[in-house]
């Protein structure tokens, strides 16, 4: 993480010195991701919110949707479910509007995760299935594997171990076929 953080700080410094707003927003988002991975949620939110402000200011819908999605995810991780939903819904709306299917997959999965954590399993399944369908449409096999794994977790939570096993096995098969370590680890 230290090397990544140094790279992002240098990128931010260069972007600020040239007043490259897009670059500033990008670097702040990257610093937010690194902070989030370290569990530094306050710092992550600060970076994401600053990135969001700049992205909105320059009319960059892609970076705006990404920052909103990331803010929502951190709020989920902090258990701030009521605060997580609005940015995730706005991110999903924006990615739909732009036709950015990868962004839609991420927002749908995060909204599904939120619904799952709130015990709204039917809603979570609906959101996860929509994300999985898009993943299949664009032939994003790593997202398909992770989508199947997520549905397996949900099935396991509901006590449907047969369906969970089926979803996990299918996810693991795909992950092995494409040599996707995160999917292999999740499937095992």
PDB file of C-alpha atoms in Angstrom, residues 14-84:
ATOM      1  CA  UNK A  14       1.333  16.961 -10.239  1.00  0.00           C
ATOM      2  CA  UNK A  15      -2.387  17.364 -10.979  1.00  0.00           C
ATOM      3  CA  UNK A  16      -2.691  20.196  -8.448  1.00  0.00           C
ATOM      4  CA  UNK A  17       0.408  21.952  -9.768  1.00  0.00           C
ATOM      5  CA  UNK A  18      -1.083  21.979 -13.283  1.00  0.00           C
ATOM      6  CA  UNK A  19      -4.654  22.601 -12.090  1.00  0.00           C
ATOM      7  CA  UNK A  20      -5.748  19.343 -13.778  1.00  0.00           C
ATOM      8  CA  UNK A  21      -9.130  18.920 -12.085  1.00  0.00           C
ATOM      9  CA  UNK A  22      -9.788  15.530 -13.663  1.00  0.00           C
ATOM     10  CA  UNK A  23      -6.383  14.316 -12.483  1.00  0.00           C
ATOM     11  CA  UNK A  24      -6.998  15.683  -8.999  1.00  0.00           C
ATOM     12  CA  UNK A  25     -10.343  13.881  -8.774  1.00  0.00           C
ATOM     13  CA  UNK A  26      -8.751  10.653 -10.067  1.00  0.00           C
ATOM     14  CA  UNK A  27      -5.843  10.794  -7.597  1.00  0.00           C
ATOM     15  CA  UNK A  28      -8.126  11.583  -4.658  1.00  0.00           C
ATOM     16  CA  UNK A  29     -10.330   8.632  -5.556  1.00  0.00           C
ATOM     17  CA  UNK A  30      -7.256   6.384  -5.707  1.00  0.00           C
ATOM     18  CA  UNK A  31      -6.091   7.638  -2.331  1.00  0.00           C
ATOM     19  CA  UNK A  32      -9.577   6.931  -0.992  1.00  0.00           C
ATOM     20  CA  UNK A  33      -9.407   3.338  -2.256  1.00  0.00           C
ATOM     21  CA  UNK A  34      -6.047   2.819  -0.561  1.00  0.00           C
ATOM     22  CA  UNK A  35      -7.318   4.332   2.696  1.00  0.00           C
ATOM     23  CA  UNK A  36     -10.429   2.153   2.541  1.00  0.00           C
ATOM     24  CA  UNK A  37      -8.347  -0.998   2.011  1.00  0.00           C
ATOM     25  CA  UNK A  38      -6.347  -0.061   5.096  1.00  0.00           C
ATOM     26  CA  UNK A  39      -9.509   0.442   7.119  1.00  0.00           C
ATOM     27  CA  UNK A  40      -8.959   4.197   7.387  1.00  0.00           C
ATOM     28  CA  UNK A  41     -12.593   4.980   6.680  1.00  0.00           C
ATOM     29  CA  UNK A  42     -12.604   8.617   7.770  1.00  0.00           C
ATOM     30  CA  UNK A  43      -9.709   9.345   5.421  1.00  0.00           C
ATOM     31  CA  UNK A  44     -11.331   7.340   2.639  1.00  0.00           C
ATOM     32  CA  UNK A  45     -14.566   9.312   2.905  1.00  0.00           C
ATOM     33  CA  UNK A  46     -12.647  12.593   2.995  1.00  0.00           C
ATOM     34  CA  UNK A  47     -10.816  11.680  -0.217  1.00  0.00           C
ATOM     35  CA  UNK A  48     -13.957  10.395  -1.942  1.00  0.00           C
ATOM     36  CA  UNK A  49     -15.987  13.464  -0.970  1.00  0.00           C
ATOM     37  CA  UNK A  50     -13.280  15.835  -2.219  1.00  0.00           C
ATOM     38  CA  UNK A  51     -13.078  13.825  -5.450  1.00  0.00           C
ATOM     39  CA  UNK A  52     -16.875  13.980  -5.732  1.00  0.00           C
ATOM     40  CA  UNK A  53     -16.951  17.755  -5.263  1.00  0.00           C
ATOM     41  CA  UNK A  54     -14.390  18.267  -8.025  1.00  0.00           C
ATOM     42  CA  UNK A  55     -16.018  15.735 -10.357  1.00  0.00           C
ATOM     43  CA  UNK A  56     -19.388  17.474  -9.991  1.00  0.00           C
ATOM     44  CA  UNK A  57     -17.744  20.868 -10.466  1.00  0.00           C
ATOM     45  CA  UNK A  58     -16.228  19.839 -13.815  1.00  0.00           C
ATOM     46  CA  UNK A  59     -19.241  17.816 -14.926  1.00  0.00           C
ATOM     47  CA  UNK A  60     -17.419  14.471 -14.996  1.00  0.00           C
ATOM     48  CA  UNK A  61     -20.296  12.030 -14.594  1.00  0.00           C
ATOM     49  CA  UNK A  62     -18.059   8.951 -14.654  1.00  0.00           C
ATOM     50  CA  UNK A  63     -15.920  10.136 -11.753  1.00  0.00           C
ATOM     51  CA  UNK A  64     -18.998  11.446  -9.941  1.00  0.00           C
ATOM     52  CA  UNK A  65     -20.721   8.059 -10.160  1.00  0.00           C
ATOM     53  CA  UNK A  66     -17.537   6.298  -9.043  1.00  0.00           C
ATOM     54  CA  UNK A  67     -17.043   8.550  -6.029  1.00  0.00           C
ATOM     55  CA  UNK A  68     -20.693   8.144  -5.026  1.00  0.00           C
ATOM     56  CA  UNK A  69     -20.404   4.365  -5.273  1.00  0.00           C
ATOM     57  CA  UNK A  70     -17.248   4.376  -3.165  1.00  0.00           C
ATOM     58  CA  UNK A  71     -18.815   6.619  -0.517  1.00  0.00           C
ATOM     59  CA  UNK A  72     -21.789   4.273  -0.326  1.00  0.00           C
ATOM     60  CA  UNK A  73     -19.541   1.247   0.065  1.00  0.00           C
ATOM     61  CA  UNK A  74     -17.617   2.827   2.951  1.00  0.00           C
ATOM     62  CA  UNK A  75     -20.905   3.745   4.631  1.00  0.00           C
ATOM     63  CA  UNK A  76     -21.972   0.082   4.340  1.00  0.00           C
ATOM     64  CA  UNK A  77     -18.671  -1.029   5.867  1.00  0.00           C
ATOM     65  CA  UNK A  78     -19.266   1.399   8.741  1.00  0.00           C
ATOM     66  CA  UNK A  79     -22.815   0.095   9.246  1.00  0.00           C
ATOM     67  CA  UNK A  80     -24.302   3.475   8.274  1.00  0.00           C
ATOM     68  CA  UNK A  81     -26.949   1.866   6.094  1.00  0.00           C
ATOM     69  CA  UNK A  82     -29.307   4.856   5.882  1.00  0.00           C
ATOM     70  CA  UNK A  83     -26.402   7.018   4.703  1.00  0.00           C
ATOM     71  CA  UNK A  84     -25.181   4.394   2.215  1.00  0.00           C
TER      72      UNK A  84
END
